[in-house]
Amino acid sequence: DIRLDWEIYNQEEDDKKLVDLLMFFGDPFPPKDMDENETASTGSNSESEIVLKTQGCTCSKEFRSNTKSKEKEIVTQEPTTQKIVSVLIRPHEGVPADNPFSITPRQIVIPGGGSISVCISFTPRVLPEASPEVQCEGFVLGFMNLDDKLARTVPNKVHRRHGYEVPPLRIDLQAFLSHALLKVDMDHDRGMVFYSVASDLIPDQPLLGVLTDSVMTQSLKLINCTKVPLYFRLRLSTPFSLSSTDPKKSTKTSHSKKEEKGQQPQLVLYPQQNMLVKVSFHTTLELLTYQHLPDTQLLPGFQVLQFENGERKLKFNQNLVIEHSNCTTQV
């Protein structure tokens, strides 16, 4: 069996370091349990600590015990050859890091003649607005270790190198990070403009009474021109609303089950696909009362227009906000 211990490194442009000086106490790659806590093994440094504490006793016993067998003599000499402190100088190629690349599990054991899988992930960070695209480069090194003493060393016959003594398994990593951006396609360059009058609340048959809500709807198209799926939510407030989205081109994510009630569902748009979104404007009796409110009590985006002939109009300005899953917004 071969145990692989993974280490991740980032490659930085301004890194001028030439060599790395590494110092280890005991085993540089100790076996670990599922919680990544070190566990005792046949190759641990516990024997080395015992030799240091009882060095005087073991030496005197070796001189007096000339009648010991050859096998026992090898056993008593083996702990003295174990390394207590290791110093390594190697070329500097990258900076140890845990992000944006990561690998799980960090330690695996590959059985003889078998195989095993690992997961390499890339977690993008929030990209500054001044940077249109960022390239991330790194690599993963898998150091091969042998836990079995007989596999490492056969007395007086062979010694197999492991850990830092052998070239590691290397996997180069590269990722490109750009802004999450959806293309918004509308019929008019000036955006969506709704014209409504108060008489829209009067039905064709006045005997039925006044309507409480009159709805006008327009459509727009969202297009994903990037190379990755984009997860997002659409935000609008009264008197505008999202009346529907195209169910064939949008999919709720697995996080939707945990979303709070009343919150817009998270949608996903895959590369080179589009989604039809219907936006509605609601004319209500409550909106008509806004014309009598002072400017200090009007909500942001609400405006009362007063004309010379005494006519009044209510103007509502609002942006459709696209809230991406990486906490960035697009207006």
XYZ file of N, CA and C in Angstrom, residues 66-170:
315
model
N 27.233 -9.442 24.382
C 27.886 -9.972 23.192
C 27.270 -11.288 22.747
N 26.534 -11.937 23.632
C 25.949 -13.234 23.299
C 24.577 -13.108 22.659
N 24.108 -11.854 22.441
C 22.797 -11.658 21.823
C 22.832 -12.157 20.383
N 21.666 -12.542 19.876
C 21.590 -13.015 18.498
C 21.733 -11.849 17.537
N 22.010 -12.180 16.274
C 22.203 -11.154 15.255
C 20.902 -10.409 14.983
N 19.780 -11.117 15.063
C 18.486 -10.483 14.824
C 18.190 -9.426 15.868
N 18.495 -9.718 17.140
C 18.252 -8.749 18.194
C 19.202 -7.578 18.069
N 20.380 -7.831 17.571
C 21.351 -6.747 17.423
C 20.861 -5.739 16.393
N 20.246 -6.208 15.338
C 19.704 -5.310 14.309
C 18.556 -4.487 14.878
N 17.722 -5.115 15.695
C 16.588 -4.407 16.275
C 17.052 -3.302 17.204
N 18.093 -3.565 18.009
C 18.554 -2.543 18.940
C 19.252 -1.407 18.218
N 19.793 -1.654 17.029
C 20.499 -0.595 16.315
C 19.567 0.229 15.440
N 18.365 -0.301 15.082
C 17.481 0.395 14.158
C 16.972 1.730 14.680
N 16.539 1.837 15.967
C 16.050 3.130 16.433
C 17.107 4.219 16.391
N 18.377 3.860 16.542
C 19.413 4.893 16.559
C 19.585 5.540 15.200
N 19.107 4.886 14.113
C 19.248 5.458 12.778
C 18.042 6.303 12.380
N 17.002 6.346 13.191
C 15.834 7.144 12.855
C 16.145 8.629 12.987
N 15.560 9.384 12.084
C 15.820 10.813 12.048
C 14.955 11.534 13.080
N 15.606 12.397 13.853
C 14.889 13.209 14.831
C 14.540 14.564 14.226
N 15.508 15.211 13.622
C 15.323 16.498 12.968
C 15.778 16.362 11.522
N 14.941 16.775 10.595
C 15.272 16.727 9.170
C 15.275 18.136 8.610
N 16.291 18.453 7.821
C 16.411 19.750 7.160
C 16.472 19.505 5.663
N 15.628 20.219 4.919
C 15.531 20.013 3.480
C 15.621 21.354 2.764
N 16.444 21.417 1.734
C 16.543 22.587 0.863
C 16.084 22.160 -0.529
N 15.108 22.879 -1.064
C 14.577 22.530 -2.376
C 14.270 23.797 -3.165
N 14.184 23.728 -4.486
C 13.827 24.910 -5.284
C 12.431 25.412 -4.932
N 12.294 26.726 -4.901
C 10.997 27.336 -4.577
C 10.157 27.436 -5.845
N 8.989 26.810 -5.809
C 8.096 26.831 -6.967
C 6.750 27.472 -6.667
N 6.347 27.505 -5.409
C 5.052 28.067 -5.072
C 4.913 28.294 -3.583
N 3.789 28.932 -3.219
C 3.494 29.277 -1.830
C 2.428 28.319 -1.305
N 2.664 27.646 -0.169
C 1.633 26.756 0.383
C 0.340 27.522 0.663
N -0.789 26.934 0.298
C -2.074 27.615 0.454
C -3.187 26.582 0.524
N -4.333 27.024 1.053
C -5.536 26.201 1.121
C -6.653 26.742 0.241
N -6.432 27.869 -0.431
C -7.425 28.445 -1.321
C -6.708 29.252 -2.405
N -7.288 29.464 -3.570
C -8.651 29.052 -3.943
C -8.787 27.581 -4.318
N -7.635 26.875 -4.431
C -7.701 25.450 -4.737
C -7.689 24.650 -3.435
N -8.372 23.533 -3.448
C -8.371 22.640 -2.287
C -8.551 21.209 -2.781
N -8.112 20.271 -1.957
C -8.214 18.859 -2.304
C -8.676 18.078 -1.082
N -9.564 17.147 -1.285
C -10.070 16.295 -0.204
C -10.168 14.855 -0.699
N -9.795 13.911 0.145
C -9.106 14.086 1.429
C -7.637 14.427 1.228
N -7.044 15.015 2.276
C -5.650 15.431 2.186
C -4.688 14.256 2.305
N -5.168 13.147 2.805
C -4.322 11.958 2.939
C -5.126 10.735 2.512
N -4.551 9.948 1.612
C -5.228 8.759 1.108
C -4.250 7.592 1.112
N -4.788 6.401 1.170
C -3.994 5.179 1.086
C -4.492 4.392 -0.119
N -3.607 4.157 -1.075
C -3.946 3.425 -2.289
C -3.494 1.983 -2.110
N -4.414 1.044 -2.075
C -4.010 -0.355 -1.882
C -3.259 -0.883 -3.098
N -2.444 -1.879 -2.870
C -1.698 -2.471 -3.961
C -2.607 -3.020 -5.047
N -2.390 -2.586 -6.290
C -3.229 -3.014 -7.399
C -4.595 -2.372 -7.432
N -4.866 -1.390 -6.554
C -6.178 -0.756 -6.491
C -6.137 0.694 -6.927
N -7.204 1.412 -6.663
C -7.315 2.822 -7.035
C -8.186 3.543 -6.026
N -8.147 4.871 -6.083
C -8.933 5.707 -5.173
C -9.149 7.058 -5.837
N -10.200 7.756 -5.447
C -10.550 9.049 -6.042
C -10.372 10.171 -5.028
N -9.996 11.341 -5.534
C -9.910 12.554 -4.725
C -10.703 13.651 -5.427
N -11.054 14.682 -4.686
C -11.830 15.804 -5.218
C -10.998 17.074 -5.128
N -10.765 17.711 -6.265
C -10.051 18.987 -6.326
C -11.068 20.083 -6.620
N -11.125 21.098 -5.768
C -12.125 22.163 -5.880
C -11.455 23.511 -6.084
N -12.192 24.388 -6.742
C -11.776 25.782 -6.919
C -12.874 26.669 -6.369
N -12.548 27.456 -5.351
C -13.510 28.365 -4.724
C -13.158 29.791 -5.120
N -13.895 30.392 -6.042
C -13.538 31.747 -6.506
C -13.807 32.793 -5.443
N -12.977 33.796 -5.412
C -13.166 34.925 -4.512
C -13.877 36.046 -5.266
N -14.287 37.086 -4.536
C -14.949 38.226 -5.162
C -13.923 39.005 -5.969
N -14.209 39.206 -7.236
C -13.269 39.864 -8.142
C -13.443 41.374 -8.062
N -12.356 42.149 -7.913
C -12.476 43.615 -7.909
C -13.057 44.115 -9.226
N -13.809 45.197 -9.148
C -14.442 45.722 -10.353
C -13.423 46.180 -11.385
N -12.248 46.618 -10.930
C -11.234 47.108 -11.861
C -10.579 45.985 -12.652
N -10.733 44.754 -12.222
C -10.094 43.619 -12.898
C -11.144 42.860 -13.701
N -11.052 42.888 -15.025
C -12.040 42.155 -15.822
C -11.893 40.647 -15.715
N -10.637 40.175 -15.532
C -10.396 38.740 -15.435
C -9.102 38.483 -14.680
N -9.087 37.440 -13.877
C -7.909 37.060 -13.102
C -7.609 35.590 -13.376
N -6.334 35.301 -13.582
C -5.895 33.930 -13.798
C -5.244 33.393 -12.532
N -5.699 32.243 -12.077
C -5.161 31.602 -10.876
C -4.411 30.337 -11.285
N -3.169 30.224 -10.807
C -2.347 29.063 -11.126
C -1.815 28.439 -9.844
N -1.723 27.154 -9.844
C -1.190 26.432 -8.696
C -0.891 24.997 -9.076
N -0.512 24.221 -8.099
C -0.247 22.807 -8.339
C -0.401 22.039 -7.031
N -0.611 20.751 -7.183
C -0.759 19.847 -6.043
C 0.366 18.827 -6.097
N 1.005 18.615 -4.958
C 2.053 17.606 -4.850
C 1.568 16.474 -3.952
N 1.698 15.265 -4.451
C 1.347 14.083 -3.673
C 2.600 13.326 -3.271
N 2.943 13.403 -1.986
C 4.159 12.755 -1.483
C 3.830 11.315 -1.100
N 4.600 10.391 -1.659
C 4.354 8.960 -1.477
C 5.093 8.446 -0.246
N 4.355 7.746 0.623
C 4.918 7.233 1.871
C 4.553 5.769 2.043
N 5.407 5.075 2.775
C 5.198 3.663 3.094
C 5.074 3.514 4.601
N 3.952 2.965 5.053
C 3.732 2.780 6.485
C 4.291 1.452 6.988
N 4.419 0.487 6.102
C 4.905 -0.832 6.495
C 6.428 -0.814 6.584
N 6.971 -1.212 7.738
C 8.428 -1.218 7.921
C 9.118 -2.162 6.947
N 8.515 -3.328 6.722
C 9.131 -4.283 5.811
C 9.113 -3.782 4.378
N 8.104 -2.957 4.034
C 8.069 -2.386 2.693
C 9.137 -1.313 2.525
N 9.454 -0.613 3.629
C 10.474 0.435 3.550
C 11.880 -0.147 3.552
N 12.110 -1.108 4.417
C 13.472 -1.612 4.598
C 13.449 -3.111 4.851
N 14.234 -3.820 4.062
C 14.534 -5.225 4.329
C 15.965 -5.270 4.834
N 16.197 -5.644 6.095
C 17.540 -5.552 6.677
C 18.603 -6.217 5.805
N 19.684 -5.450 5.587
C 20.857 -5.917 4.841
C 20.557 -6.247 3.384
N 19.388 -5.791 2.881
C 19.055 -6.098 1.484
C 18.655 -4.850 0.695
N 17.593 -4.184 1.095
C 17.081 -3.076 0.295
C 16.471 -2.015 1.205
N 16.555 -0.772 0.749
C 15.927 0.360 1.441
C 15.165 1.181 0.413
N 13.854 1.277 0.583
C 13.014 2.031 -0.352
C 12.801 3.443 0.183
N 13.073 4.388 -0.668
C 12.884 5.780 -0.276
C 11.402 6.152 -0.340
N 11.032 7.141 0.471
C 9.651 7.622 0.477
C 9.638 9.034 1.028
N 8.442 9.665 1.019
C 8.323 11.043 1.509
C 9.058 12.021 0.607
N 9.862 12.890 1.214
C 10.617 13.887 0.459
C 11.796 13.285 -0.304
N 12.085 12.012 -0.088
C 13.237 11.395 -0.741
C 12.951 10.990 -2.181
N 11.694 10.954 -2.580
C 11.336 10.556 -3.945
C 10.547 11.694 -4.598
N 10.618 11.821 -5.929
C 9.846 12.869 -6.612
C 8.352 12.675 -6.374
N 7.630 13.730 -6.013
C 6.197 13.590 -5.730
C 5.370 13.532 -7.009
N 4.144 13.081 -6.844
C 3.166 13.138 -7.925
C 2.664 14.577 -8.034
N 2.692 15.144 -9.245
C 2.356 16.562 -9.420
C 1.155 16.704 -10.345
